[in-house]
PDB file of N, CA and C in Angstrom:
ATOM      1  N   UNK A 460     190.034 208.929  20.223  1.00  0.00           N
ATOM      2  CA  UNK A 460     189.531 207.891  19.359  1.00  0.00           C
ATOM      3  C   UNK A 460     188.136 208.292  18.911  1.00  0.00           C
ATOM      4  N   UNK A 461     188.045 208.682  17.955  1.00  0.00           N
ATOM      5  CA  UNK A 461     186.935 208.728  17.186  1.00  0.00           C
ATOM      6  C   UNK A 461     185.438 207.508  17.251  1.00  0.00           C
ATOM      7  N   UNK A 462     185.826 206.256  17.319  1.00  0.00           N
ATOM      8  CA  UNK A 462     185.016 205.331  17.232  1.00  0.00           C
ATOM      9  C   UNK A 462     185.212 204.309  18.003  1.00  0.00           C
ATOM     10  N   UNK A 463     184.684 204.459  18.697  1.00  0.00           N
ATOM     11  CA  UNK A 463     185.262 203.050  19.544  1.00  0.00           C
ATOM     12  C   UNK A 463     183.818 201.781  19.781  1.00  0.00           C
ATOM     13  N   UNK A 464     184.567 200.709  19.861  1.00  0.00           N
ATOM     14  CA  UNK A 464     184.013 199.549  20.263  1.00  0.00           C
ATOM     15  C   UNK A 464     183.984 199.246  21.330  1.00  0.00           C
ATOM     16  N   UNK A 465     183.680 199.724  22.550  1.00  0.00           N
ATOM     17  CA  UNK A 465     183.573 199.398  23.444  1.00  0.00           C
ATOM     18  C   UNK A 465     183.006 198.163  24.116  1.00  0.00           C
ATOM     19  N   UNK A 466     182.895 197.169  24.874  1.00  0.00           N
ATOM     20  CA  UNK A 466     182.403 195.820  25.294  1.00  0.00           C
ATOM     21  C   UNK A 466     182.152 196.306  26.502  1.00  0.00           C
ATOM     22  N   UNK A 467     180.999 196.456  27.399  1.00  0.00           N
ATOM     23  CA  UNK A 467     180.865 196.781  28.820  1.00  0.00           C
ATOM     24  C   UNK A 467     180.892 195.591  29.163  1.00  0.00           C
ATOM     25  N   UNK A 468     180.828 194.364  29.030  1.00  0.00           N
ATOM     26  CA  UNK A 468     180.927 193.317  29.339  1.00  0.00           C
ATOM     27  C   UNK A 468     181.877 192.476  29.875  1.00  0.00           C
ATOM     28  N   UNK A 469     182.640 193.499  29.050  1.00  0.00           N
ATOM     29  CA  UNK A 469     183.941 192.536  29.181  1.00  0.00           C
ATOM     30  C   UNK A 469     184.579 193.271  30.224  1.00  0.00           C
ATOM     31  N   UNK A 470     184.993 192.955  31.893  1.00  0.00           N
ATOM     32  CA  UNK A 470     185.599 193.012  32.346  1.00  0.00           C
ATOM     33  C   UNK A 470     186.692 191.892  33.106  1.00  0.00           C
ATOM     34  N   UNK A 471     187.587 192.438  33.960  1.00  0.00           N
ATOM     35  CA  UNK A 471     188.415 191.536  35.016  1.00  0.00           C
ATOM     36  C   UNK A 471     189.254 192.357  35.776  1.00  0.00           C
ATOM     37  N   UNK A 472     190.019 191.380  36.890  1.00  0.00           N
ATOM     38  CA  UNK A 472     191.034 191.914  37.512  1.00  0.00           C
ATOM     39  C   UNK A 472     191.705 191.110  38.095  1.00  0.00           C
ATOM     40  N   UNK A 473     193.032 191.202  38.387  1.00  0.00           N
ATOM     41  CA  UNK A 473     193.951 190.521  38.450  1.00  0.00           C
ATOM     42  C   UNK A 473     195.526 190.986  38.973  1.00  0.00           C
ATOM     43  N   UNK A 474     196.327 190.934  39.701  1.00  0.00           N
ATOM     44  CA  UNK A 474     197.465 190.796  40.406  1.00  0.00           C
ATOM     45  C   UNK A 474     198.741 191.030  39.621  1.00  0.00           C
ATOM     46  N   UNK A 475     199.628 191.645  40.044  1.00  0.00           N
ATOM     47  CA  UNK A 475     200.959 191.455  39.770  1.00  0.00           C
ATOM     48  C   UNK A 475     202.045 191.591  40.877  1.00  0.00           C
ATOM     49  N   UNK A 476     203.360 191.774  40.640  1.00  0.00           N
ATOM     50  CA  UNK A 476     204.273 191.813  41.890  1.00  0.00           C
ATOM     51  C   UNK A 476     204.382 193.736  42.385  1.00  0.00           C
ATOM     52  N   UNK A 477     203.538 194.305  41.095  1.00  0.00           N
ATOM     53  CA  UNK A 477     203.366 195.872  41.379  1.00  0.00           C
ATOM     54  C   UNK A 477     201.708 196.234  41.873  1.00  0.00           C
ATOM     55  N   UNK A 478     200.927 195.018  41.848  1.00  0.00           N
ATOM     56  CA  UNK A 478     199.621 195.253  42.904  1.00  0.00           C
ATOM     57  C   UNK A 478     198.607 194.959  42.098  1.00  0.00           C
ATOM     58  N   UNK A 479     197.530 195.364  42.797  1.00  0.00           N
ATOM     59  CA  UNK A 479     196.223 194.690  41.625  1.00  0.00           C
ATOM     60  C   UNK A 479     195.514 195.897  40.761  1.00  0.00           C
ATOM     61  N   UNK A 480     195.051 195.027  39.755  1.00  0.00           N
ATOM     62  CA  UNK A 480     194.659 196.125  38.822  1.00  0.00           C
ATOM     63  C   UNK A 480     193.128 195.530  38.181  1.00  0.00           C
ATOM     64  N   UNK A 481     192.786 196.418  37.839  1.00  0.00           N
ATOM     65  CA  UNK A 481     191.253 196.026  37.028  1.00  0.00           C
ATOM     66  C   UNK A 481     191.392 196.924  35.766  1.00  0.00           C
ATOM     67  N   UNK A 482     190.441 195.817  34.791  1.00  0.00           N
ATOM     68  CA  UNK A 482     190.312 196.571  33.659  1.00  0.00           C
ATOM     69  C   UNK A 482     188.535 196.316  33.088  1.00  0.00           C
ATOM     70  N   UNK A 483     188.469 196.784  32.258  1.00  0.00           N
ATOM     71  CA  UNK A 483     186.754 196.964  31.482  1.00  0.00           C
ATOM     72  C   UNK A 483     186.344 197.752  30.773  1.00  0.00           C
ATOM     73  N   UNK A 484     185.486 197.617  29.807  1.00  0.00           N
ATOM     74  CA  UNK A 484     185.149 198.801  29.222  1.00  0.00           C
ATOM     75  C   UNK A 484     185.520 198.578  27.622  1.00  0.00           C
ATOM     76  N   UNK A 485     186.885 197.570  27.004  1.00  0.00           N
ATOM     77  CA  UNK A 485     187.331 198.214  26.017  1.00  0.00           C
ATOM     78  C   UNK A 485     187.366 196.549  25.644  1.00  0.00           C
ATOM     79  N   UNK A 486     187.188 196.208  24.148  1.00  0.00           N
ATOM     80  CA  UNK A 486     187.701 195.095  23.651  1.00  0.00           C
ATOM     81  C   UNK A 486     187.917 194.898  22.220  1.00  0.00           C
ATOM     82  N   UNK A 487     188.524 194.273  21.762  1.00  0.00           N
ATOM     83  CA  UNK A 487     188.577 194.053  19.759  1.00  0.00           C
ATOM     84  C   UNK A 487     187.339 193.793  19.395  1.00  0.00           C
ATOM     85  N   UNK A 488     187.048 194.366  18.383  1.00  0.00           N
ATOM     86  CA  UNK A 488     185.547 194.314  17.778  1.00  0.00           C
ATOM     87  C   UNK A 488     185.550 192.953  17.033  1.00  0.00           C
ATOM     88  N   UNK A 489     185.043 191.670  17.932  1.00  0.00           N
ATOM     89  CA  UNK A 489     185.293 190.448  17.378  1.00  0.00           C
ATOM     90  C   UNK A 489     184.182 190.235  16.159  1.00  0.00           C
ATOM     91  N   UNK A 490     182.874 191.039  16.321  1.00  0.00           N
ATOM     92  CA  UNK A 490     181.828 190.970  15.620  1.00  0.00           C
ATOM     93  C   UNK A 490     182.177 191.115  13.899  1.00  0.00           C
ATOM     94  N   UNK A 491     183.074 192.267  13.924  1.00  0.00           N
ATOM     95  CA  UNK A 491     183.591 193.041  12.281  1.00  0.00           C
ATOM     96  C   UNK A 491     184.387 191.832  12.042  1.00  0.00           C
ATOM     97  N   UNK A 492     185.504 191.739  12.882  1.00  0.00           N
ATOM     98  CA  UNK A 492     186.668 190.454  12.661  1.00  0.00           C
ATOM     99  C   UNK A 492     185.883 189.056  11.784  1.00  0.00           C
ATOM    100  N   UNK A 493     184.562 188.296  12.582  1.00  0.00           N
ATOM    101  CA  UNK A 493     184.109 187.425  12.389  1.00  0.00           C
ATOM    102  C   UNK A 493     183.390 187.634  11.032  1.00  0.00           C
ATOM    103  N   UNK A 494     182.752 188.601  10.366  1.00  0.00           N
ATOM    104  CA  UNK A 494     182.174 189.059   9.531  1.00  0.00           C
ATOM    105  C   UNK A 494     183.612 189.442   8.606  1.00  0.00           C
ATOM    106  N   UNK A 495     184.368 189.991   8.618  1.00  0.00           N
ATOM    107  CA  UNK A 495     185.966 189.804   7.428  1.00  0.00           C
ATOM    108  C   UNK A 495     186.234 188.717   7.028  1.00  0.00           C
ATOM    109  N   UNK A 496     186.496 188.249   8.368  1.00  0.00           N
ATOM    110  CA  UNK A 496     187.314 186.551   7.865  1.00  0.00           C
ATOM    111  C   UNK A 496     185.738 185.863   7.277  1.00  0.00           C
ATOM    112  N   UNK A 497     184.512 186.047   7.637  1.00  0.00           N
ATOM    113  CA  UNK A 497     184.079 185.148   6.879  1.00  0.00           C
ATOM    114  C   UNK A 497     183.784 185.555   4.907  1.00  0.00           C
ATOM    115  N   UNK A 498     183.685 186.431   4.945  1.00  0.00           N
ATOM    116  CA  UNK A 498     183.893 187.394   3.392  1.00  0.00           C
ATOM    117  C   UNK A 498     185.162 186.613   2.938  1.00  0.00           C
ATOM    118  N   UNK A 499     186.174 187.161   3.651  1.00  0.00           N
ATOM    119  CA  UNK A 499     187.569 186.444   3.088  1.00  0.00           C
ATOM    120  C   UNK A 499     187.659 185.114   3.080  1.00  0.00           C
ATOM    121  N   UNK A 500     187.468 184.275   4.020  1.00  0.00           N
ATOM    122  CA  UNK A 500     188.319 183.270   3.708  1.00  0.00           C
ATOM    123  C   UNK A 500     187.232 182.219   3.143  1.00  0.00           C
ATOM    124  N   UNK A 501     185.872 182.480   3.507  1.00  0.00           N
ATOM    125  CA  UNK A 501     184.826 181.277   2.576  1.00  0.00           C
ATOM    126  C   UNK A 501     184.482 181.838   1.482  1.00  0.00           C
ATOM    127  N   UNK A 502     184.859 182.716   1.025  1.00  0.00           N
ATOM    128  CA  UNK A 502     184.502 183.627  -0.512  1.00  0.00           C
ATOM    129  C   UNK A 502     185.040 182.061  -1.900  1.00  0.00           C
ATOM    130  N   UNK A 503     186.360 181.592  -1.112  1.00  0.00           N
ATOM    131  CA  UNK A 503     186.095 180.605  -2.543  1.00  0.00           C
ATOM    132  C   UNK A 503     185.615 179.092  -2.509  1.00  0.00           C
ATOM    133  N   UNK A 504     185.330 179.090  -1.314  1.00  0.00           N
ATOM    134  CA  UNK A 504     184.282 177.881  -0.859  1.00  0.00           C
ATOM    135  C   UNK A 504     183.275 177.865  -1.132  1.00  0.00           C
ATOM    136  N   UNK A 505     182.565 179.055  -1.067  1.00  0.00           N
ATOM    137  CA  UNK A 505     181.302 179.529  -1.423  1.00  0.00           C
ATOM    138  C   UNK A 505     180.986 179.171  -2.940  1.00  0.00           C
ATOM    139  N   UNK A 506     181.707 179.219  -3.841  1.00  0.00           N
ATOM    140  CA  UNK A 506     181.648 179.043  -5.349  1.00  0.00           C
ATOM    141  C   UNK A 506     181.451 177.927  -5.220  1.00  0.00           C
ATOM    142  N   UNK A 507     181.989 176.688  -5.023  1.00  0.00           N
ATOM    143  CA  UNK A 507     181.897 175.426  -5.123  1.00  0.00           C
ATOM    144  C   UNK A 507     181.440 174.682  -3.955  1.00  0.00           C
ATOM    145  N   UNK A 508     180.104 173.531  -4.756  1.00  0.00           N
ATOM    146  CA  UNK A 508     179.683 172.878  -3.646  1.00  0.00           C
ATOM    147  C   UNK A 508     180.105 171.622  -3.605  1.00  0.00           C
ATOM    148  N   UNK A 509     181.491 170.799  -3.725  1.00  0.00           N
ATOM    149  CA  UNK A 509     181.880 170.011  -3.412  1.00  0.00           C
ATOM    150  C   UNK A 509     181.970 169.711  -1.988  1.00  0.00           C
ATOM    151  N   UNK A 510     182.204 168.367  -1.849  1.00  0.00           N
ATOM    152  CA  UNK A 510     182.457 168.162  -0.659  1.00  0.00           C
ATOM    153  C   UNK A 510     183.319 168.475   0.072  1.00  0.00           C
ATOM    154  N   UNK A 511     184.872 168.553  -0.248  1.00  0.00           N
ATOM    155  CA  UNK A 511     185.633 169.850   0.616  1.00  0.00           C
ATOM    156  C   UNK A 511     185.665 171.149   0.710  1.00  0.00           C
ATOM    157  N   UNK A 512     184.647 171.525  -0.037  1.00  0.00           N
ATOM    158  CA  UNK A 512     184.217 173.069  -0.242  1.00  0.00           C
ATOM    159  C   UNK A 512     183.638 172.778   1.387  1.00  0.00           C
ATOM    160  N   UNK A 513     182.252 172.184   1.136  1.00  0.00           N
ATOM    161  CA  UNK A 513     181.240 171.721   1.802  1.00  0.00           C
ATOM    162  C   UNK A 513     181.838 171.791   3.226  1.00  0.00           C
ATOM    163  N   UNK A 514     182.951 171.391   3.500  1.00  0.00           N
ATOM    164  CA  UNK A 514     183.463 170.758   4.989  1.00  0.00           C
ATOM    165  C   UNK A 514     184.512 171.557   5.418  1.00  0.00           C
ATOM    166  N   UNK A 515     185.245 172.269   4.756  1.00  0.00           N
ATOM    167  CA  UNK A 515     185.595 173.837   5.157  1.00  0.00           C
ATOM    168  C   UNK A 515     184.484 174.604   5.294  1.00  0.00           C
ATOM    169  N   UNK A 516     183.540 175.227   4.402  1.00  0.00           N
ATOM    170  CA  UNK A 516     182.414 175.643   5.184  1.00  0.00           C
ATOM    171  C   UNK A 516     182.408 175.480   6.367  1.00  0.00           C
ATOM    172  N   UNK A 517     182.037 174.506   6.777  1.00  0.00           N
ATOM    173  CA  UNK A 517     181.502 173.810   8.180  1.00  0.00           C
ATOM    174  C   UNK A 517     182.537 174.322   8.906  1.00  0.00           C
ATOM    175  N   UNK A 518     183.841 173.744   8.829  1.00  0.00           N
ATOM    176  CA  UNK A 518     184.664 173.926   9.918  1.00  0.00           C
ATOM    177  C   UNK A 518     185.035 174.999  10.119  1.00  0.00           C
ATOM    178  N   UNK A 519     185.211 176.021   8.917  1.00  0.00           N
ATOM    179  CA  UNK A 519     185.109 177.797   9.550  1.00  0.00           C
ATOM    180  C   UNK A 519     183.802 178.385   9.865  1.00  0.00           C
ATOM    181  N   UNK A 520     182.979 177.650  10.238  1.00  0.00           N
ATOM    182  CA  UNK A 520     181.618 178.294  10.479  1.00  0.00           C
ATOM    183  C   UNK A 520     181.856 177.460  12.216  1.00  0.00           C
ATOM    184  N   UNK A 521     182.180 176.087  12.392  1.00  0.00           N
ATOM    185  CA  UNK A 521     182.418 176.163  13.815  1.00  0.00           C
ATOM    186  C   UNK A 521     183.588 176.390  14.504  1.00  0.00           C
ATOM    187  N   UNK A 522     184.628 177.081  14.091  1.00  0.00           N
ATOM    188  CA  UNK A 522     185.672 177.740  14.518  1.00  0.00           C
ATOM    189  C   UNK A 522     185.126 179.228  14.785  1.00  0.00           C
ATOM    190  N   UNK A 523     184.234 179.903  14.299  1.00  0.00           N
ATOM    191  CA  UNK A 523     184.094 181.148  14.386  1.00  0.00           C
ATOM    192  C   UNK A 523     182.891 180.933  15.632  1.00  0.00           C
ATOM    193  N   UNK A 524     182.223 179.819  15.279  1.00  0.00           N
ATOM    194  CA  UNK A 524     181.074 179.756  16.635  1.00  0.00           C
ATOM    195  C   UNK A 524     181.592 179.463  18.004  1.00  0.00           C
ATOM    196  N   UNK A 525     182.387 178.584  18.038  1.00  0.00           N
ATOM    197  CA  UNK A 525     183.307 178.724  19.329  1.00  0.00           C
ATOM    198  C   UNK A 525     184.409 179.563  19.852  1.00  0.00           C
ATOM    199  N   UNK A 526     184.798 180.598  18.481  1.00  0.00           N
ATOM    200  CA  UNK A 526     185.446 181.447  18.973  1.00  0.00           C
ATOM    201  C   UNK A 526     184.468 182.602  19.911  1.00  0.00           C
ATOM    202  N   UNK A 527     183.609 182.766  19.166  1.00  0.00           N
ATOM    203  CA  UNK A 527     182.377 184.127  19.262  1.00  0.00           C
ATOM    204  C   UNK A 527     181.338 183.836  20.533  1.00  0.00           C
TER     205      UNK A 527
END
């Protein structure tokens, strides 16, 4: 892999009926993700400042804050 995103942060470990295992080191680059979808999907909200423009705004801005 050429580029990786690595998360040192992100670890765990956890059990199965074949024994325990740990993992760390590796995660989806939620940062790029959060920065796409917001390009994409408020790009035509952004044009208009109505009030359901206005309140999608909002609600994909706190969907992405509680995702992140």
């Amino acid at each position: 892999m050429s580029d990786c995103h690595c998360d040192t942060r992100r670890v765990g470990r956890d059990s199965d009926a074949s024994g325990e295992f740990f993992w760390g080191g590796c995660a989806d680059n939620v940062h790029y993700a959060a920065t796409f979808a917001r390009r994409f999907i408020d790009s035509k909200d952004r044009k208009s400042r109505d009030g359901r423009a206005l309140m999608n705004l909002h609600n994909n801005r706190a969907g992405r804050k509680v995702t992140l």
